[in-house]
Coordinates of N, CA, C and O in Angstrom, one line a residue:
X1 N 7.8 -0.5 7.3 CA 7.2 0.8 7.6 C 5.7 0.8 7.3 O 5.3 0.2 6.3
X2 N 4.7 1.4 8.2 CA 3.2 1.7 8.1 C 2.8 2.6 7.4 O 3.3 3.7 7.7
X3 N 1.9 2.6 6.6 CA 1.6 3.7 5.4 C 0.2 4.0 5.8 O -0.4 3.1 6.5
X4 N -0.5 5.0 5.6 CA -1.4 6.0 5.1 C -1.7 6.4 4.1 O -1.6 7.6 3.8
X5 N -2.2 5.4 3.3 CA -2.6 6.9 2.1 C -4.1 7.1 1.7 O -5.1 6.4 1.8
X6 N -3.7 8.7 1.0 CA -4.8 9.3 1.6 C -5.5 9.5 0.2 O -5.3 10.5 -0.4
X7 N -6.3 8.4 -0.3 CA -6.7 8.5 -1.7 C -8.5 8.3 -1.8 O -9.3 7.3 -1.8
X8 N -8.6 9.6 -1.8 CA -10.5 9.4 -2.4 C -10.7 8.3 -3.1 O -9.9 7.8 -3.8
X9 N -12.3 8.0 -2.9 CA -12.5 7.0 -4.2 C -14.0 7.3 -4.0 O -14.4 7.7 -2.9
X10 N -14.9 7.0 -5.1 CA -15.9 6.8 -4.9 C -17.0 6.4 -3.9 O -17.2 5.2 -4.0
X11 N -17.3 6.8 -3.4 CA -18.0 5.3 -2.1 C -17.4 5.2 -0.6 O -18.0 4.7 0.4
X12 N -15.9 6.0 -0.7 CA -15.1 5.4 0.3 C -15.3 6.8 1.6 O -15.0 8.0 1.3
X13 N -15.7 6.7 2.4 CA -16.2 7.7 3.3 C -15.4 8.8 3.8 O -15.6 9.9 4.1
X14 N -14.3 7.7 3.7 CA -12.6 8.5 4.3 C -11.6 8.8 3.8 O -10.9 9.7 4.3
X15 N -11.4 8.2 2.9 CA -10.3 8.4 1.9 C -9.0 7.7 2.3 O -8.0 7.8 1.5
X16 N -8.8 7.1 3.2 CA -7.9 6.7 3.6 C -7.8 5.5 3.7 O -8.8 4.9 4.1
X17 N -6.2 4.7 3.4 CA -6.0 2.9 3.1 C -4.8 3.0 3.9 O -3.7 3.4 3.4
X18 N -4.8 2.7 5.0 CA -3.7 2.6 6.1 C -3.5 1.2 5.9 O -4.2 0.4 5.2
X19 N -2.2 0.7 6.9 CA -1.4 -0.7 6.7 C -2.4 -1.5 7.6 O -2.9 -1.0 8.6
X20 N -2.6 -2.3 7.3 CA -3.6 -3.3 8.6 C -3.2 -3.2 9.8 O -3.9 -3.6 10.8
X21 N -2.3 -2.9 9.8 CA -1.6 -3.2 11.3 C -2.0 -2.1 12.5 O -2.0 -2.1 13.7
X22 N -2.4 -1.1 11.5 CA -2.9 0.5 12.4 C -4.1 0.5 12.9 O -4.4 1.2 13.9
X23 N -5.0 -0.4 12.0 CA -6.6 -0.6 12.2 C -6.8 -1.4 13.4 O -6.3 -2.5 13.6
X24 N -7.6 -0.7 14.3 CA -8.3 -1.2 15.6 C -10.0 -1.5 15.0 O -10.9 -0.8 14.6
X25 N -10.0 -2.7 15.2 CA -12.0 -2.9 15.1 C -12.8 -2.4 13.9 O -13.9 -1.8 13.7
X26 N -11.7 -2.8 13.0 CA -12.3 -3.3 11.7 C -13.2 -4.0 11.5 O -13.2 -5.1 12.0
X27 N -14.6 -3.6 10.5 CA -15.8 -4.3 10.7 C -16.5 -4.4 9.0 O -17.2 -5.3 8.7
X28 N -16.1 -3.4 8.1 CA -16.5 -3.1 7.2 C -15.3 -2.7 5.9 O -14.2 -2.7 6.3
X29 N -15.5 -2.6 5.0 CA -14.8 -2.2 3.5 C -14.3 -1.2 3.6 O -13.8 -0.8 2.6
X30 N -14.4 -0.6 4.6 CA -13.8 0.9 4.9 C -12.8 0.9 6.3 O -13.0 0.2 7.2
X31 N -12.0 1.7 6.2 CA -11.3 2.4 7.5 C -11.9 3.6 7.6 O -12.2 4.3 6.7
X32 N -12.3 3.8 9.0 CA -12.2 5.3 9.3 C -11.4 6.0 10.6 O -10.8 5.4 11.4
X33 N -11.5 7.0 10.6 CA -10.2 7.4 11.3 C -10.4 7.6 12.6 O -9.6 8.3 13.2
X34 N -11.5 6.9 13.3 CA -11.4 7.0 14.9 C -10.7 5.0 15.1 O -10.4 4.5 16.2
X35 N -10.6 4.4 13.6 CA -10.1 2.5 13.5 C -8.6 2.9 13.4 O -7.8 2.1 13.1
X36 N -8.5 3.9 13.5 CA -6.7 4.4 13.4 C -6.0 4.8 14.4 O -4.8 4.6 14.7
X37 N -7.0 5.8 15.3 CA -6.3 6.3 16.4 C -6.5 7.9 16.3 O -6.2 8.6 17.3
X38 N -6.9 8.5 15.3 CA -7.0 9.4 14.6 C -7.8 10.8 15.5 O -9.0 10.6 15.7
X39 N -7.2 12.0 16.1 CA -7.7 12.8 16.4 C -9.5 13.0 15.6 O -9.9 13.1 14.5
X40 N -10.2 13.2 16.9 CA -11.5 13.7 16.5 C -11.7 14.7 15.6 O -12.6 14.7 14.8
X41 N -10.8 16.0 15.7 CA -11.2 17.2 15.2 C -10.1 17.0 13.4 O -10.3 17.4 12.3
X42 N -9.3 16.4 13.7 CA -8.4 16.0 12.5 C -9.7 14.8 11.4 O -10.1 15.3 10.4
X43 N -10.1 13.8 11.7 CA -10.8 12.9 11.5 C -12.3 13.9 11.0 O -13.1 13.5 10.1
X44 N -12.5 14.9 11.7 CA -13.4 15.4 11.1 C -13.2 16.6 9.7 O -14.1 17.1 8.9
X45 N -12.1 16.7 9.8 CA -11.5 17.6 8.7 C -11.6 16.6 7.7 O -12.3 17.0 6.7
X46 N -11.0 15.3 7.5 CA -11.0 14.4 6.7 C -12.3 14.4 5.8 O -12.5 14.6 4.6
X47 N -13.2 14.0 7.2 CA -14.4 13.3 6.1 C -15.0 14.7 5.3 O -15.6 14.6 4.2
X48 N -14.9 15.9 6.1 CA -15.2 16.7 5.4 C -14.9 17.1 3.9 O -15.6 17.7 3.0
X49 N -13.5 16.5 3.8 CA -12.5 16.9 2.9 C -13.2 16.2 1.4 O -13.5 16.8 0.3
X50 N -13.4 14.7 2.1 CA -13.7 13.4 1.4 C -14.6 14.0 1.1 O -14.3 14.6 0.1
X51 N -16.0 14.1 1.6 CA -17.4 14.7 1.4 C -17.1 15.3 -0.1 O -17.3 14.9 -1.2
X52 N -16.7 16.3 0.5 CA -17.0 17.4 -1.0 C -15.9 16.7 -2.2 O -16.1 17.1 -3.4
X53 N -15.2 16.1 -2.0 CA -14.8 14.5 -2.9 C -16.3 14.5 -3.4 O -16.7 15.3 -4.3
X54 N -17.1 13.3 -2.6 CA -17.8 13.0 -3.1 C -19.4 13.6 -3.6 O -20.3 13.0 -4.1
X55 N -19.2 14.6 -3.3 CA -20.5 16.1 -4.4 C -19.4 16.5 -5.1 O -19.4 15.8 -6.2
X56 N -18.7 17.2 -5.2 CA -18.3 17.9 -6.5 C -17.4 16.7 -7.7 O -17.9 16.5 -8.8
X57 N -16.5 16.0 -7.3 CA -16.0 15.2 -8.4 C -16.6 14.6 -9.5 O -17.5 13.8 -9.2
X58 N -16.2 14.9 -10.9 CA -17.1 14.0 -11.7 C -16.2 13.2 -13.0 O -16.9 12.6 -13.8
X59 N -15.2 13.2 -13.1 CA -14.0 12.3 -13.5 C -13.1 12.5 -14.0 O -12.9 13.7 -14.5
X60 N -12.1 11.5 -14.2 CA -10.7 11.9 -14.9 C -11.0 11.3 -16.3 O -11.5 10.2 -16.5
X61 N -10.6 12.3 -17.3 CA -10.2 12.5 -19.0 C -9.3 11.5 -19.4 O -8.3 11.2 -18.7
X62 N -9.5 11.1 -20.6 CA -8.6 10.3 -21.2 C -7.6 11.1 -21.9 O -8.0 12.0 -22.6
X63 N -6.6 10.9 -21.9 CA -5.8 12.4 -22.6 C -5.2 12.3 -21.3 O -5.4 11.7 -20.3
X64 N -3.7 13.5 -22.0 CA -2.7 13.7 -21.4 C -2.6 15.2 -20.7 O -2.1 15.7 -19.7
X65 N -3.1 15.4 -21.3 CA -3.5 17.1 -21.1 C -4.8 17.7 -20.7 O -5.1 18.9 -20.8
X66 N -5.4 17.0 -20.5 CA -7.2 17.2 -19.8 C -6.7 17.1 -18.7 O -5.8 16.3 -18.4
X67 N -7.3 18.3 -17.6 CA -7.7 17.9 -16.2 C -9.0 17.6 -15.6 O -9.9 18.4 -15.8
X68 N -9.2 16.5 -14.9 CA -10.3 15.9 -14.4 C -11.7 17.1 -14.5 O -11.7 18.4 -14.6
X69 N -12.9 16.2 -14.5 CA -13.7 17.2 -14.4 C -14.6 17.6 -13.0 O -15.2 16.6 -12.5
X70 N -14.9 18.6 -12.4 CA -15.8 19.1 -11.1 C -16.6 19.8 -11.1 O -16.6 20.9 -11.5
X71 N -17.5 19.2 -10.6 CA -18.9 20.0 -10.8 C -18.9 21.5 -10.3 O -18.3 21.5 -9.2
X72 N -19.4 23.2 -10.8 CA -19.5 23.6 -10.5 C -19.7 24.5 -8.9 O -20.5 24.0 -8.2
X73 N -19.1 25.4 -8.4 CA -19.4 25.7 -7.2 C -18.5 25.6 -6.1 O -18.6 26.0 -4.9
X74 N -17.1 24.6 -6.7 CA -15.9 24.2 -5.9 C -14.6 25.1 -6.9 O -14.6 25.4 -8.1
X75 N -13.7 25.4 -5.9 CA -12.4 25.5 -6.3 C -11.9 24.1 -6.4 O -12.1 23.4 -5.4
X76 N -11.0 23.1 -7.7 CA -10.9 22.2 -6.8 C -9.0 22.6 -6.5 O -8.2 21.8 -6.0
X77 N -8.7 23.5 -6.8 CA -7.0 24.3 -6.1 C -7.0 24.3 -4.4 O -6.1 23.9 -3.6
X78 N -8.4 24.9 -4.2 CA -8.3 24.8 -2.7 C -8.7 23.6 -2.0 O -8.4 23.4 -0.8
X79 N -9.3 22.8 -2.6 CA -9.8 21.4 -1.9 C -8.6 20.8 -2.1 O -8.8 19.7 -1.5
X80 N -7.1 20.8 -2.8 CA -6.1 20.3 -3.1 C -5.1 20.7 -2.0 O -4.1 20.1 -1.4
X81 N -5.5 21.6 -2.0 CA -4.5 22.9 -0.6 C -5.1 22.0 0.3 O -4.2 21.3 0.7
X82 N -6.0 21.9 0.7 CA -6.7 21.4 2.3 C -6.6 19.9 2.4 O -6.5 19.4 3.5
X83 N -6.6 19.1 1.0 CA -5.9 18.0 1.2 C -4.4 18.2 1.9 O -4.0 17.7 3.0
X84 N -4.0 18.7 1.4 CA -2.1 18.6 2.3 C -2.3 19.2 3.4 O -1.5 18.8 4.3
X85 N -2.9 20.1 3.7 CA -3.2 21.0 5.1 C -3.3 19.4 5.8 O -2.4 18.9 6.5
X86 N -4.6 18.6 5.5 CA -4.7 17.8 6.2 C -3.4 16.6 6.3 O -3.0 16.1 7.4
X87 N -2.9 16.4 5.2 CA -1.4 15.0 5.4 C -0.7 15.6 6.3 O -0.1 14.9 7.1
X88 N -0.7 17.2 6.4 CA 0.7 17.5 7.2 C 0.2 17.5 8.4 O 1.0 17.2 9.3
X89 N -1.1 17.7 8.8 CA -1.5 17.3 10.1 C -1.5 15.3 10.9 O -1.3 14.9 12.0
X90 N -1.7 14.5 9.6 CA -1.6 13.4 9.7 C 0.1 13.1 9.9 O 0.3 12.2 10.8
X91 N 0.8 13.5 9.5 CA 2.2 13.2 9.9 C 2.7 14.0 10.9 O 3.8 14.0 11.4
X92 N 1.9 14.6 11.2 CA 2.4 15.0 12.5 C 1.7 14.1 14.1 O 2.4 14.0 15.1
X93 N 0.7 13.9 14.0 CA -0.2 12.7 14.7 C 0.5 11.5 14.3 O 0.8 10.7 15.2
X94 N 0.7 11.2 13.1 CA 1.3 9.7 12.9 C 2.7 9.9 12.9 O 2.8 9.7 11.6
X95 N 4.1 10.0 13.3 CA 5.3 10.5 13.3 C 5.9 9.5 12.3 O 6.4 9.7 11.2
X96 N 5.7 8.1 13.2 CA 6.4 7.1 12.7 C 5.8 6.7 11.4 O 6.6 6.0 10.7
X97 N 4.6 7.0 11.0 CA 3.8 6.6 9.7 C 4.1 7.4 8.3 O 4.3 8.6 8.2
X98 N 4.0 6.4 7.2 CA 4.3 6.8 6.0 C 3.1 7.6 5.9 O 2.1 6.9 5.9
X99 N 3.0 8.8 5.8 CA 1.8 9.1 5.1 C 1.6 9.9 3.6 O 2.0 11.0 3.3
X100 N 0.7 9.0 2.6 CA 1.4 9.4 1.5 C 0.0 9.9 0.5 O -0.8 9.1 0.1
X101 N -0.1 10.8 0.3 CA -1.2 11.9 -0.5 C -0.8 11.1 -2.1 O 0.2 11.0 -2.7
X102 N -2.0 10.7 -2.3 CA -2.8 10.3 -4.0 C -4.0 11.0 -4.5 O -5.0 10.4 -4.9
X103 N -3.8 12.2 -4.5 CA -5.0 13.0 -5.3 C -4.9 14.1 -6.4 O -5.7 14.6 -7.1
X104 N -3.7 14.3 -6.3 CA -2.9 15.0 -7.8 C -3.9 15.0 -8.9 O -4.6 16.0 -9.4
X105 N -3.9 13.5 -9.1 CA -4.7 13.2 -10.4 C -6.4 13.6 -10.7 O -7.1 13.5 -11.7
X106 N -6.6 14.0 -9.3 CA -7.8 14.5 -9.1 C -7.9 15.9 -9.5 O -8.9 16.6 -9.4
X107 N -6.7 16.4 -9.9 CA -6.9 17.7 -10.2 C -6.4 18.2 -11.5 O -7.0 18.8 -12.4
X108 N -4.9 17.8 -11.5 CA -4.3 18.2 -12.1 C -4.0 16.7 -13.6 O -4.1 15.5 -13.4
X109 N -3.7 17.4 -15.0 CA -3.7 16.0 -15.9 C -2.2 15.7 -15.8 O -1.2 16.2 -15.3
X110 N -2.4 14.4 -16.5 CA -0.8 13.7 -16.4 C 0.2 14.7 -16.8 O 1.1 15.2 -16.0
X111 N 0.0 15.0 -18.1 CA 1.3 16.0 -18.0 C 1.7 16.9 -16.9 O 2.4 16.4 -16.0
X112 N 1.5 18.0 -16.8 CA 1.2 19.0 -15.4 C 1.8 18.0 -14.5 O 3.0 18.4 -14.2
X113 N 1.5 17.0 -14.1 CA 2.4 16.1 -12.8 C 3.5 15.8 -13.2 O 4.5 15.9 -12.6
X114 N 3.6 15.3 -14.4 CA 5.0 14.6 -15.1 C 5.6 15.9 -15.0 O 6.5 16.1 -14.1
X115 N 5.5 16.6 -15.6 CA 6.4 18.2 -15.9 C 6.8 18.8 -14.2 O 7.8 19.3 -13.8
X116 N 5.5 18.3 -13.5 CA 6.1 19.7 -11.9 C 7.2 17.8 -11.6 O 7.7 18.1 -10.5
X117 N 7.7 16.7 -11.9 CA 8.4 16.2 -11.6 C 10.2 15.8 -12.0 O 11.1 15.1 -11.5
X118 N 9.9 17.2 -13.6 CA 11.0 17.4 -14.4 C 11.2 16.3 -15.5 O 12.2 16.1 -16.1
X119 N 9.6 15.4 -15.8 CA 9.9 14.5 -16.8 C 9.1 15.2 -17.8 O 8.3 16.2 -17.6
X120 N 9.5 14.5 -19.4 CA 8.7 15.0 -20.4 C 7.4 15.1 -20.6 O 7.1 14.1 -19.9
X121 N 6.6 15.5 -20.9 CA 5.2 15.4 -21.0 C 4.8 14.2 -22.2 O 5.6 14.1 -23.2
X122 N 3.8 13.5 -22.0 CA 3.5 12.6 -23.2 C 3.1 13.1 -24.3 O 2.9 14.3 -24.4
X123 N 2.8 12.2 -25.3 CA 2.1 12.3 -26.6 C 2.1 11.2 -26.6 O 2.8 10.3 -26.0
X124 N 0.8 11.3 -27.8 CA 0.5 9.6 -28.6 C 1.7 9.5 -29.3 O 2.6 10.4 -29.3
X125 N 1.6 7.8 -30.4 CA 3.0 8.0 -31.3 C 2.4 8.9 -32.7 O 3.2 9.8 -32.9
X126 N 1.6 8.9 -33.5 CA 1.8 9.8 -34.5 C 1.4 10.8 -33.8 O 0.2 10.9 -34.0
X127 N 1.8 11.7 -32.9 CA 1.4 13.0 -32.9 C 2.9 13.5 -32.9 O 3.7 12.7 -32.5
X128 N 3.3 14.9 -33.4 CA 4.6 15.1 -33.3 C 4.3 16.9 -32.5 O 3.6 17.8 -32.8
X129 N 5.2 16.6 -31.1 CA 5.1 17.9 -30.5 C 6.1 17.7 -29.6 O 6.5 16.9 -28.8
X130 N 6.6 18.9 -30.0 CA 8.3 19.2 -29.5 C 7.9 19.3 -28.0 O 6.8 19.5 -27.5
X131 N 9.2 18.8 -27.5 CA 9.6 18.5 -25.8 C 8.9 17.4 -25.2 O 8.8 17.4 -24.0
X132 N 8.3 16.3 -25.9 CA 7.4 15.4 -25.6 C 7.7 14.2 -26.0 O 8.1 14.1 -27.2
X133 N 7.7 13.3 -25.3 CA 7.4 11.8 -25.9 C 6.8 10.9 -26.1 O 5.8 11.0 -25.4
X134 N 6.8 9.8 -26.9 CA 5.9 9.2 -27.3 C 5.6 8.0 -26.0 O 6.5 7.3 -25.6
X135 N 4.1 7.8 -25.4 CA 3.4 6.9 -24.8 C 4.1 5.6 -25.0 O 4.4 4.9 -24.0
X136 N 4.3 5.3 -26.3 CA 5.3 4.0 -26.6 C 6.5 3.9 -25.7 O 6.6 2.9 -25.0
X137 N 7.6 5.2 -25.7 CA 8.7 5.0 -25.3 C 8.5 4.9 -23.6 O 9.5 4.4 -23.0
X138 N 7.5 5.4 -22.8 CA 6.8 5.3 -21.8 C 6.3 4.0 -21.4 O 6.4 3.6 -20.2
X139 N 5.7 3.2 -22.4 CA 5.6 2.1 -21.9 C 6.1 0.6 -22.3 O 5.6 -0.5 -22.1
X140 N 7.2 1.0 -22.9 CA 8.3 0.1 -23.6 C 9.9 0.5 -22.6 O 11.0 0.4 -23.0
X141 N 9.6 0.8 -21.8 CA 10.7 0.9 -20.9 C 11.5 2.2 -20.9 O 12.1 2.5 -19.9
X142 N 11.6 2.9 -21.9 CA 12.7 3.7 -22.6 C 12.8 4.4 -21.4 O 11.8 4.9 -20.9
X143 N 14.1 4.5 -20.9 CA 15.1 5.4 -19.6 C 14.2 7.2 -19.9 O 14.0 7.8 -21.0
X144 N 13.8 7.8 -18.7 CA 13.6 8.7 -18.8 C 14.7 9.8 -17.7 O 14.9 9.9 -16.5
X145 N 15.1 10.4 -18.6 CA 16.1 11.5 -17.2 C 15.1 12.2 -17.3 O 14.4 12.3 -18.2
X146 N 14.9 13.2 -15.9 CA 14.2 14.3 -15.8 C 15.5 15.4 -16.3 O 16.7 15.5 -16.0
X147 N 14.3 16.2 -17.3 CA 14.9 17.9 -17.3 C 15.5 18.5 -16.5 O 15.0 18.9 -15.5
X148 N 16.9 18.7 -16.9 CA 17.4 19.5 -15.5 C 17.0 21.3 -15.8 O 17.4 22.0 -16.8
X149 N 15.9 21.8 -14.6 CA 15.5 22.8 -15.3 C 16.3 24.2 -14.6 O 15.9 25.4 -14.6
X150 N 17.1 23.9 -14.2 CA 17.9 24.8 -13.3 C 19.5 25.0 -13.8 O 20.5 25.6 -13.3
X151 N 19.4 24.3 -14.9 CA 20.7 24.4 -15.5 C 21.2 25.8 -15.7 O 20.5 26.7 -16.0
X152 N 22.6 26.0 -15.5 CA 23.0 28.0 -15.7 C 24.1 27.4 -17.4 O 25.1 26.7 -17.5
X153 N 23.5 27.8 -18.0 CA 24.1 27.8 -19.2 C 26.1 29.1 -19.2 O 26.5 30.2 -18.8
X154 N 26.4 28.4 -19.7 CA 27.9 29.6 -19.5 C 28.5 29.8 -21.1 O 29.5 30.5 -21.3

C-alpha cells in the first residue's frame, strides 16, 4: 500500500512524505505536491497550511502534560481543523492512497492523545497520580488495555 503522510517539519515546504513510488521528477530533499499528482488548488491549501507551520510553531515540551508551544496570533485548534480539512481532501484525490495525518503532537501533549485513545496517561516513576502510569511500565513492555470508557455499570 502507498502512503502519504502529512507531517510538518521544520524546513520542509510541504509537509508531506509520500511512498517513492508516487513521486514524479524528484530533484531535491523535499516532495511537493504538483511531484505527486496533487490538485493545484488542494496543493495550494497545503503549503499554505505548512507556511503558518512554519511562522507560528515554536516547540514541543518535555513533559507529559505540556502542549507544544505557538507563537502568538494563531489558533493552533483551527490550523489542526484545516489540517484534516486538508487529509480528507487528500483521500479523496488519492483513493487508493494511505493517507495518514502526524500533527497531533503539534498541538496537543502526550497525555491528551493517549487518553482521546482510551490509554492511561503517563507519569514519571516517583511521581504518584491516580489513573496513571508509570513511563517505566511504558517502556518496559507492560501490556496496556485501553479504558473501556463506555462501560454501563448494573
Amino acid at each position: 500500500m502507498f502512503t502519504i503522510v502529512v507531517h510538518p517539519d521544520f524546513g520542509h515546504p510541504s509537509s508531506i512524505w509520500p511512498s517513492r513510488e508516487l513521486v514524479v521528477g524528484s530533484s531535491g530533499p523535499f516532495v511537493l505536491p504538483n511531484q505527486i499528482g496533487m490538485s493545484k488548488a488542494l496543493g495550494d491549501d497545503l503549503m499554505a497550511w505548512t507556511d503558518t507551520f512554519q511562522k507560528f510553531f515554536i516547540e514541543e515540551l518535555d513533559g507529559f502534560s505540556a502542549r507544544p508551544l505557538w507563537r502568538s496570533g494563531l489558533n493552533q485548534f483551527e490550523w489542526y481543523d484545516e489540517g484534516y480539512r486538508i487529509v480528507h481532501k487528500m483521500r479523496l484525490e488519492f483513493p487508493d492512497v494511505h493517507v495518514k495525518p502526524e500533527f497531533a503532537q503539534y498541538v496537543f501533549s502526550v497525555n491528551e492523545r493517549r487518553e482521546n485513545m482510551g490509554l492511561a496517561p503517563i507519569r514519571l516513576p516517583h511521581e504518584s497520580k491516580a489513573g496513571h502510569i508509570s513511563i517505566a511500565d511504558v517502556v518496559h513492555g507492560q501490556p496496556e488495555i485501553p479504558q473501556n470508557r463506555w462501560r454501563e455499570d448494573k
